[in-house]
Structure formats: C-alpha cells, structure tokens
Amino acid sequence: MFNFKKFTPMRAAASKAPKTLAAATLAAIALTGCAPAGDATPTEVTIATHDSAVFTKEVIAEFKAQTGITIKQIKAGDTGAMTNKLVLTKDSPIADAVYGIDNTFSGVAIENGIIDGELAAVNFGDVCFNYDKAWFANNEQTAPSSIKDLTKPAFKGLTVLSNPTTSSPGLAFLATTVEVFGESGWEQYWTALKANDLKIAAGWEDAYFTEFSGSSGKGDYPIVLSYSSSPAFEVRDSGEYAGESQTASILDGCFRQTEYVGVLKNAKNPAAAKKLADFMLTEAFQKTLADNMYVYPILATVELPKAWADFAPAAKKPVGATLDIAKNRKTWLDKWSEIFAVN
C-alpha cells in the first residue's frame, strides 16, 4: 500500500491576493535565508521547486554520477507563490533552474521573461474533484457525478477547493468552468457555488489534508478539488475499504495540468541547469514521479504502479486545452475576486 505521508501531487499556492503575496514573498526570501544561485559552485546546480517536489537520494546520486554535479533544491512555496517569487527576483535569481511551473502559470513566467530558452514538459496530472466514498455511504447520500452537481442543494456545504488567484489547481478549475459553462455562464456557476457554501482553502495542502474528510486530515468536507491520481493513494490496508480506495474521482470536468522544467534567465550556472533539465526527461528521473509526486510521467514508456490502473485512471476527455489562459487569466481572476470579494 502507499505511504500517506508521501502523497504530494502538484500543488496550489497559499491563498493571498497578489499585492499581499508580493510583499510576503520578499519577506520570505529575507527571513528564510534562501541562498542566491551565485553561491553555487561550478559542481552544484540550484533548482527552485514548489514545496511538494521530490528529488530522491537515488536521483541525486545518479545525476552526480553522470555529471559530477550536486543538486541543491530550494522549495519556494506552492506553484503560484514560487512563480511570483521568481518574477520578483528575476534580475538576481535564487536558483539556476525551476521545476513546477505549470500550464496555468507558464504565461506569468513567459510574460515576465524569467526563462532562458523554453520550458520543457516533465509530467502531467488531471485536476479533478475527489469525494469521500465512506462519508457518502455513511450518510446514505448519492455522490456527485459531475461538476454541475456541486451547486445542487444536496451538496450544500460539502465542497472545498483552493484559491485560484495563486493556486494552480484552483486556477485550473476556474479555466475548466470557463470552458464548460462558457464566457456567459461561468460567473453564474461560481456565484451558485458560493451560495452553496463552497469553502475556499489557502492552498491544495490545506484543502486536501486538513479540510477533506477522505484524507489523513479527517476534515469536514467530503468533496475536494484534487487530482485523478489521488484515489490511488487512499487505498486502505484494513477496515471497510481494505484493498480498495476510500475515495473516487469525478472524471467529468477535469483539467489536464502539465508541469515544466526550465533554465532561469540570469542563472549563475546555466550549463549545469540545462544538464539537470535534460536529466529530468530521462527514465532515471521519470520513473520516480508516480511514487513520489503522484503525477503521470511525460514518458509514456515508464511503467506506472498497479494501483494507478485500478484507482487512478487519467481523464478520457480533459478540458481546457483550447483556452488561452495567458491572455485571459487576469480578467478571469478579477471577475472571480469580485464574486468572492478578494482584495
């Protein structure tokens, strides 16, 4: 079975308004003492990642054996917070490379010119709602089968998701609603969600591990925005759900989220950063993704754990691929913030 402590799929950022976030990230850099990339030696490469990125000891050893270079990881917050931090420090970046910027925040990186060259896809995951099967069984209530169900009275006060202003899953779901309900209907959908006592959590970790009833946090909300891979982690060793997952995904209305690696512009050690970026696309790194970050490797040849086939199928018809998130992100977020009175 899977180690609950290890479950760390692609993550959302802390829920703060952009102006507050900018000040907070500058303070965080000063308080945490993140060493700038200039301190790295020619035999060390520094990579900024979201908080949930995992470089195993085996991966670090393999990369050093191949290149003679040691990997230094700086965890720079969740996806949105990390991207904003890199924008704020782009003239003197805190790292040589970055991993974890995704297709909801890649526009921010490109607009602000923080990447030297191009971003390369490393892995993907489908942002989907999950529900706690035990909660619905115990309450003798039918679980939702579509995102359209979440505004119904039967699900009032049962749903939690992360803030889209800085959360990559949250922004992914916001984009999903634009595609599903259209430019003329997505705001009404969110208004209805709010009226149905939707809970907005600070970030993915808070939503899943604290507020969600189906995880180790044992919260009060049986429906959470997460990933289609999440149920493979909730397989129980004993009890009513022994040998199967206590949770399931709603595969209607899932957004295909892709994470990238890239060399940071103005990096002190760009050559080493390029070697690391290339290494992350090899099987040696790709085969660690499912077990350690619960995302699908970009290499289709990499074998997935058996539980994924049983409990974590990717969405057959993910949405959002045709949306221009970079062009519309600010407009969508401004409208969303008006609905939820986020300043």
PDB file of N, CA and C in Angstrom, residues 241-306:
ATOM      1  N   TYR A 241     -12.787  -0.533   3.639  1.00  0.00           N
ATOM      2  CA  TYR A 241     -12.226  -0.324   2.304  1.00  0.00           C
ATOM      3  C   TYR A 241     -10.868  -1.006   2.138  1.00  0.00           C
ATOM      4  N   ALA A 242     -10.646  -2.084   2.843  1.00  0.00           N
ATOM      5  CA  ALA A 242      -9.395  -2.825   2.734  1.00  0.00           C
ATOM      6  C   ALA A 242      -9.177  -3.282   1.288  1.00  0.00           C
ATOM      7  N   GLY A 243      -8.026  -2.941   0.744  1.00  0.00           N
ATOM      8  CA  GLY A 243      -7.700  -3.347  -0.612  1.00  0.00           C
ATOM      9  C   GLY A 243      -8.283  -2.468  -1.696  1.00  0.00           C
ATOM     10  N   GLU A 244      -9.008  -1.434  -1.310  1.00  0.00           N
ATOM     11  CA  GLU A 244      -9.529  -0.502  -2.302  1.00  0.00           C
ATOM     12  C   GLU A 244      -9.447   0.920  -1.762  1.00  0.00           C
ATOM     13  N   SER A 245      -9.728   1.873  -2.631  1.00  0.00           N
ATOM     14  CA  SER A 245      -9.606   3.270  -2.240  1.00  0.00           C
ATOM     15  C   SER A 245     -10.863   3.757  -1.540  1.00  0.00           C
ATOM     16  N   GLN A 246     -10.664   4.595  -0.523  1.00  0.00           N
ATOM     17  CA  GLN A 246     -11.801   5.193   0.166  1.00  0.00           C
ATOM     18  C   GLN A 246     -12.359   6.374  -0.622  1.00  0.00           C
ATOM     19  N   THR A 247     -11.606   6.847  -1.615  1.00  0.00           N
ATOM     20  CA  THR A 247     -12.041   7.999  -2.393  1.00  0.00           C
ATOM     21  C   THR A 247     -12.173   7.643  -3.864  1.00  0.00           C
ATOM     22  N   ALA A 248     -12.857   8.500  -4.599  1.00  0.00           N
ATOM     23  CA  ALA A 248     -13.002   8.330  -6.049  1.00  0.00           C
ATOM     24  C   ALA A 248     -12.984   9.703  -6.700  1.00  0.00           C
ATOM     25  N   SER A 249     -12.627   9.736  -7.971  1.00  0.00           N
ATOM     26  CA  SER A 249     -12.590  10.990  -8.716  1.00  0.00           C
ATOM     27  C   SER A 249     -13.867  11.193  -9.516  1.00  0.00           C
ATOM     28  N   ILE A 250     -14.242  12.451  -9.649  1.00  0.00           N
ATOM     29  CA  ILE A 250     -15.301  12.826 -10.577  1.00  0.00           C
ATOM     30  C   ILE A 250     -14.599  13.157 -11.889  1.00  0.00           C
ATOM     31  N   LEU A 251     -14.661  12.284 -12.855  1.00  0.00           N
ATOM     32  CA  LEU A 251     -13.878  12.436 -14.083  1.00  0.00           C
ATOM     33  C   LEU A 251     -14.550  13.324 -15.120  1.00  0.00           C
ATOM     34  N   ASP A 252     -15.668  13.914 -14.764  1.00  0.00           N
ATOM     35  CA  ASP A 252     -16.322  14.908 -15.605  1.00  0.00           C
ATOM     36  C   ASP A 252     -15.784  16.289 -15.231  1.00  0.00           C
ATOM     37  N   GLY A 253     -15.235  17.008 -16.204  1.00  0.00           N
ATOM     38  CA  GLY A 253     -14.732  18.345 -15.924  1.00  0.00           C
ATOM     39  C   GLY A 253     -13.358  18.341 -15.303  1.00  0.00           C
ATOM     40  N   CYS A 254     -12.427  17.566 -15.865  1.00  0.00           N
ATOM     41  CA  CYS A 254     -11.045  17.521 -15.374  1.00  0.00           C
ATOM     42  C   CYS A 254     -10.137  18.333 -16.294  1.00  0.00           C
ATOM     43  N   PHE A 255      -9.183  19.026 -15.700  1.00  0.00           N
ATOM     44  CA  PHE A 255      -8.256  19.869 -16.451  1.00  0.00           C
ATOM     45  C   PHE A 255      -6.895  19.195 -16.512  1.00  0.00           C
ATOM     46  N   ARG A 256      -6.343  19.059 -17.718  1.00  0.00           N
ATOM     47  CA  ARG A 256      -5.021  18.444 -17.881  1.00  0.00           C
ATOM     48  C   ARG A 256      -3.933  19.474 -17.544  1.00  0.00           C
ATOM     49  N   GLN A 257      -3.263  19.255 -16.428  1.00  0.00           N
ATOM     50  CA  GLN A 257      -2.243  20.172 -15.918  1.00  0.00           C
ATOM     51  C   GLN A 257      -0.861  19.592 -16.205  1.00  0.00           C
ATOM     52  N   THR A 258      -0.009  20.382 -16.847  1.00  0.00           N
ATOM     53  CA  THR A 258       1.337  19.944 -17.196  1.00  0.00           C
ATOM     54  C   THR A 258       2.362  20.781 -16.446  1.00  0.00           C
ATOM     55  N   GLU A 259       3.381  20.124 -15.880  1.00  0.00           N
ATOM     56  CA  GLU A 259       4.452  20.827 -15.179  1.00  0.00           C
ATOM     57  C   GLU A 259       5.724  20.811 -16.022  1.00  0.00           C
ATOM     58  N   TYR A 260       6.482  21.900 -15.885  1.00  0.00           N
ATOM     59  CA  TYR A 260       7.663  22.092 -16.721  1.00  0.00           C
ATOM     60  C   TYR A 260       8.939  22.289 -15.907  1.00  0.00           C
ATOM     61  N   VAL A 261      10.068  22.097 -16.597  1.00  0.00           N
ATOM     62  CA  VAL A 261      11.370  22.465 -16.061  1.00  0.00           C
ATOM     63  C   VAL A 261      11.990  23.452 -17.041  1.00  0.00           C
ATOM     64  N   GLY A 262      12.759  24.396 -16.521  1.00  0.00           N
ATOM     65  CA  GLY A 262      13.409  25.376 -17.387  1.00  0.00           C
ATOM     66  C   GLY A 262      14.615  25.998 -16.718  1.00  0.00           C
ATOM     67  N   VAL A 263      15.495  26.548 -17.546  1.00  0.00           N
ATOM     68  CA  VAL A 263      16.666  27.281 -17.052  1.00  0.00           C
ATOM     69  C   VAL A 263      16.244  28.720 -16.799  1.00  0.00           C
ATOM     70  N   LEU A 264      16.631  29.268 -15.653  1.00  0.00           N
ATOM     71  CA  LEU A 264      16.265  30.638 -15.327  1.00  0.00           C
ATOM     72  C   LEU A 264      17.204  31.628 -16.000  1.00  0.00           C
ATOM     73  N   LYS A 265      16.634  32.685 -16.544  1.00  0.00           N
ATOM     74  CA  LYS A 265      17.439  33.740 -17.139  1.00  0.00           C
ATOM     75  C   LYS A 265      18.288  34.395 -16.041  1.00  0.00           C
ATOM     76  N   ASN A 266      19.499  34.740 -16.376  1.00  0.00           N
ATOM     77  CA  ASN A 266      20.466  35.328 -15.441  1.00  0.00           C
ATOM     78  C   ASN A 266      20.990  34.326 -14.421  1.00  0.00           C
ATOM     79  N   ALA A 267      20.803  33.025 -14.688  1.00  0.00           N
ATOM     80  CA  ALA A 267      21.316  31.990 -13.788  1.00  0.00           C
ATOM     81  C   ALA A 267      22.835  32.054 -13.741  1.00  0.00           C
ATOM     82  N   LYS A 268      23.395  31.749 -12.588  1.00  0.00           N
ATOM     83  CA  LYS A 268      24.851  31.748 -12.423  1.00  0.00           C
ATOM     84  C   LYS A 268      25.482  30.495 -13.025  1.00  0.00           C
ATOM     85  N   ASN A 269      24.708  29.439 -13.139  1.00  0.00           N
ATOM     86  CA  ASN A 269      25.252  28.173 -13.634  1.00  0.00           C
ATOM     87  C   ASN A 269      24.301  27.570 -14.677  1.00  0.00           C
ATOM     88  N   PRO A 270      24.103  28.266 -15.809  1.00  0.00           N
ATOM     89  CA  PRO A 270      23.121  27.815 -16.794  1.00  0.00           C
ATOM     90  C   PRO A 270      23.464  26.479 -17.452  1.00  0.00           C
ATOM     91  N   ALA A 271      24.738  26.191 -17.639  1.00  0.00           N
ATOM     92  CA  ALA A 271      25.126  24.928 -18.280  1.00  0.00           C
ATOM     93  C   ALA A 271      24.706  23.735 -17.422  1.00  0.00           C
ATOM     94  N   ALA A 272      24.944  23.854 -16.109  1.00  0.00           N
ATOM     95  CA  ALA A 272      24.549  22.785 -15.198  1.00  0.00           C
ATOM     96  C   ALA A 272      23.031  22.688 -15.119  1.00  0.00           C
ATOM     97  N   ALA A 273      22.360  23.833 -15.184  1.00  0.00           N
ATOM     98  CA  ALA A 273      20.901  23.843 -15.150  1.00  0.00           C
ATOM     99  C   ALA A 273      20.335  23.117 -16.368  1.00  0.00           C
ATOM    100  N   LYS A 274      20.946  23.316 -17.531  1.00  0.00           N
ATOM    101  CA  LYS A 274      20.485  22.628 -18.742  1.00  0.00           C
ATOM    102  C   LYS A 274      20.702  21.123 -18.626  1.00  0.00           C
ATOM    103  N   LYS A 275      21.804  20.717 -18.029  1.00  0.00           N
ATOM    104  CA  LYS A 275      22.050  19.286 -17.829  1.00  0.00           C
ATOM    105  C   LYS A 275      20.988  18.678 -16.911  1.00  0.00           C
ATOM    106  N   LEU A 276      20.612  19.422 -15.866  1.00  0.00           N
ATOM    107  CA  LEU A 276      19.603  18.918 -14.946  1.00  0.00           C
ATOM    108  C   LEU A 276      18.242  18.847 -15.631  1.00  0.00           C
ATOM    109  N   ALA A 277      17.915  19.858 -16.411  1.00  0.00           N
ATOM    110  CA  ALA A 277      16.639  19.848 -17.129  1.00  0.00           C
ATOM    111  C   ALA A 277      16.563  18.653 -18.075  1.00  0.00           C
ATOM    112  N   ASP A 278      17.668  18.372 -18.775  1.00  0.00           N
ATOM    113  CA  ASP A 278      17.694  17.220 -19.682  1.00  0.00           C
ATOM    114  C   ASP A 278      17.568  15.910 -18.908  1.00  0.00           C
ATOM    115  N   PHE A 279      18.227  15.846 -17.754  1.00  0.00           N
ATOM    116  CA  PHE A 279      18.195  14.632 -16.926  1.00  0.00           C
ATOM    117  C   PHE A 279      16.778  14.324 -16.447  1.00  0.00           C
ATOM    118  N   MET A 280      16.002  15.366 -16.170  1.00  0.00           N
ATOM    119  CA  MET A 280      14.649  15.168 -15.665  1.00  0.00           C
ATOM    120  C   MET A 280      13.703  14.594 -16.719  1.00  0.00           C
ATOM    121  N   LEU A 281      14.158  14.544 -17.964  1.00  0.00           N
ATOM    122  CA  LEU A 281      13.361  13.948 -19.033  1.00  0.00           C
ATOM    123  C   LEU A 281      13.800  12.521 -19.345  1.00  0.00           C
ATOM    124  N   THR A 282      14.784  12.014 -18.584  1.00  0.00           N
ATOM    125  CA  THR A 282      15.241  10.643 -18.780  1.00  0.00           C
ATOM    126  C   THR A 282      14.460   9.693 -17.888  1.00  0.00           C
ATOM    127  N   GLU A 283      14.520   8.411 -18.198  1.00  0.00           N
ATOM    128  CA  GLU A 283      13.776   7.418 -17.429  1.00  0.00           C
ATOM    129  C   GLU A 283      14.227   7.369 -15.973  1.00  0.00           C
ATOM    130  N   ALA A 284      15.507   7.640 -15.717  1.00  0.00           N
ATOM    131  CA  ALA A 284      16.031   7.600 -14.345  1.00  0.00           C
ATOM    132  C   ALA A 284      15.233   8.516 -13.425  1.00  0.00           C
ATOM    133  N   PHE A 285      14.853   9.698 -13.929  1.00  0.00           N
ATOM    134  CA  PHE A 285      14.055  10.619 -13.121  1.00  0.00           C
ATOM    135  C   PHE A 285      12.568  10.344 -13.285  1.00  0.00           C
ATOM    136  N   GLN A 286      12.143  10.109 -14.507  1.00  0.00           N
ATOM    137  CA  GLN A 286      10.726   9.939 -14.805  1.00  0.00           C
ATOM    138  C   GLN A 286      10.081   8.798 -14.009  1.00  0.00           C
ATOM    139  N   LYS A 287      10.827   7.739 -13.781  1.00  0.00           N
ATOM    140  CA  LYS A 287      10.250   6.587 -13.080  1.00  0.00           C
ATOM    141  C   LYS A 287      10.014   6.853 -11.597  1.00  0.00           C
ATOM    142  N   THR A 288      10.526   7.969 -11.063  1.00  0.00           N
ATOM    143  CA  THR A 288      10.303   8.305  -9.652  1.00  0.00           C
ATOM    144  C   THR A 288       9.059   9.165  -9.441  1.00  0.00           C
ATOM    145  N   LEU A 289       8.478   9.669 -10.509  1.00  0.00           N
ATOM    146  CA  LEU A 289       7.407  10.662 -10.378  1.00  0.00           C
ATOM    147  C   LEU A 289       6.125  10.118  -9.758  1.00  0.00           C
ATOM    148  N   ALA A 290       5.684   8.954 -10.216  1.00  0.00           N
ATOM    149  CA  ALA A 290       4.399   8.432  -9.734  1.00  0.00           C
ATOM    150  C   ALA A 290       4.428   8.153  -8.240  1.00  0.00           C
ATOM    151  N   ASP A 291       5.461   7.476  -7.766  1.00  0.00           N
ATOM    152  CA  ASP A 291       5.530   7.107  -6.352  1.00  0.00           C
ATOM    153  C   ASP A 291       5.800   8.294  -5.438  1.00  0.00           C
ATOM    154  N   ASN A 292       6.518   9.285  -5.922  1.00  0.00           N
ATOM    155  CA  ASN A 292       6.956  10.367  -5.050  1.00  0.00           C
ATOM    156  C   ASN A 292       6.182  11.667  -5.197  1.00  0.00           C
ATOM    157  N   MET A 293       5.612  11.909  -6.386  1.00  0.00           N
ATOM    158  CA  MET A 293       4.856  13.149  -6.576  1.00  0.00           C
ATOM    159  C   MET A 293       3.453  12.905  -7.100  1.00  0.00           C
ATOM    160  N   TYR A 294       3.114  11.653  -7.328  1.00  0.00           N
ATOM    161  CA  TYR A 294       1.771  11.270  -7.750  1.00  0.00           C
ATOM    162  C   TYR A 294       1.294  12.028  -8.979  1.00  0.00           C
ATOM    163  N   VAL A 295       2.188  12.108  -9.958  1.00  0.00           N
ATOM    164  CA  VAL A 295       1.855  12.668 -11.257  1.00  0.00           C
ATOM    165  C   VAL A 295       2.238  11.658 -12.326  1.00  0.00           C
ATOM    166  N   TYR A 296       1.666  11.820 -13.509  1.00  0.00           N
ATOM    167  CA  TYR A 296       1.963  10.922 -14.611  1.00  0.00           C
ATOM    168  C   TYR A 296       3.242  11.379 -15.320  1.00  0.00           C
ATOM    169  N   PRO A 297       4.222  10.500 -15.520  1.00  0.00           N
ATOM    170  CA  PRO A 297       5.448  10.893 -16.235  1.00  0.00           C
ATOM    171  C   PRO A 297       5.147  11.249 -17.680  1.00  0.00           C
ATOM    172  N   ILE A 298       5.917  12.186 -18.231  1.00  0.00           N
ATOM    173  CA  ILE A 298       5.691  12.587 -19.616  1.00  0.00           C
ATOM    174  C   ILE A 298       6.140  11.484 -20.571  1.00  0.00           C
ATOM    175  N   LEU A 299       7.074  10.615 -20.128  1.00  0.00           N
ATOM    176  CA  LEU A 299       7.494   9.486 -20.948  1.00  0.00           C
ATOM    177  C   LEU A 299       6.466   8.366 -20.852  1.00  0.00           C
ATOM    178  N   ALA A 300       5.825   8.063 -21.944  1.00  0.00           N
ATOM    179  CA  ALA A 300       4.770   7.048 -21.942  1.00  0.00           C
ATOM    180  C   ALA A 300       5.313   5.645 -21.711  1.00  0.00           C
ATOM    181  N   THR A 301       6.628   5.462 -21.858  1.00  0.00           N
ATOM    182  CA  THR A 301       7.228   4.138 -21.693  1.00  0.00           C
ATOM    183  C   THR A 301       7.450   3.760 -20.232  1.00  0.00           C
ATOM    184  N   VAL A 302       7.320   4.728 -19.324  1.00  0.00           N
ATOM    185  CA  VAL A 302       7.556   4.471 -17.905  1.00  0.00           C
ATOM    186  C   VAL A 302       6.356   3.732 -17.317  1.00  0.00           C
ATOM    187  N   GLU A 303       6.611   2.614 -16.652  1.00  0.00           N
ATOM    188  CA  GLU A 303       5.542   1.798 -16.073  1.00  0.00           C
ATOM    189  C   GLU A 303       4.989   2.453 -14.804  1.00  0.00           C
ATOM    190  N   LEU A 304       3.683   2.468 -14.680  1.00  0.00           N
ATOM    191  CA  LEU A 304       3.020   3.051 -13.517  1.00  0.00           C
ATOM    192  C   LEU A 304       2.718   1.976 -12.475  1.00  0.00           C
ATOM    193  N   PRO A 305       2.582   2.366 -11.198  1.00  0.00           N
ATOM    194  CA  PRO A 305       2.206   1.400 -10.160  1.00  0.00           C
ATOM    195  C   PRO A 305       0.857   0.760 -10.469  1.00  0.00           C
ATOM    196  N   LYS A 306       0.664  -0.481 -10.032  1.00  0.00           N
ATOM    197  CA  LYS A 306      -0.568  -1.208 -10.318  1.00  0.00           C
ATOM    198  C   LYS A 306      -1.804  -0.462  -9.811  1.00  0.00           C
TER     199      LYS A 306
END
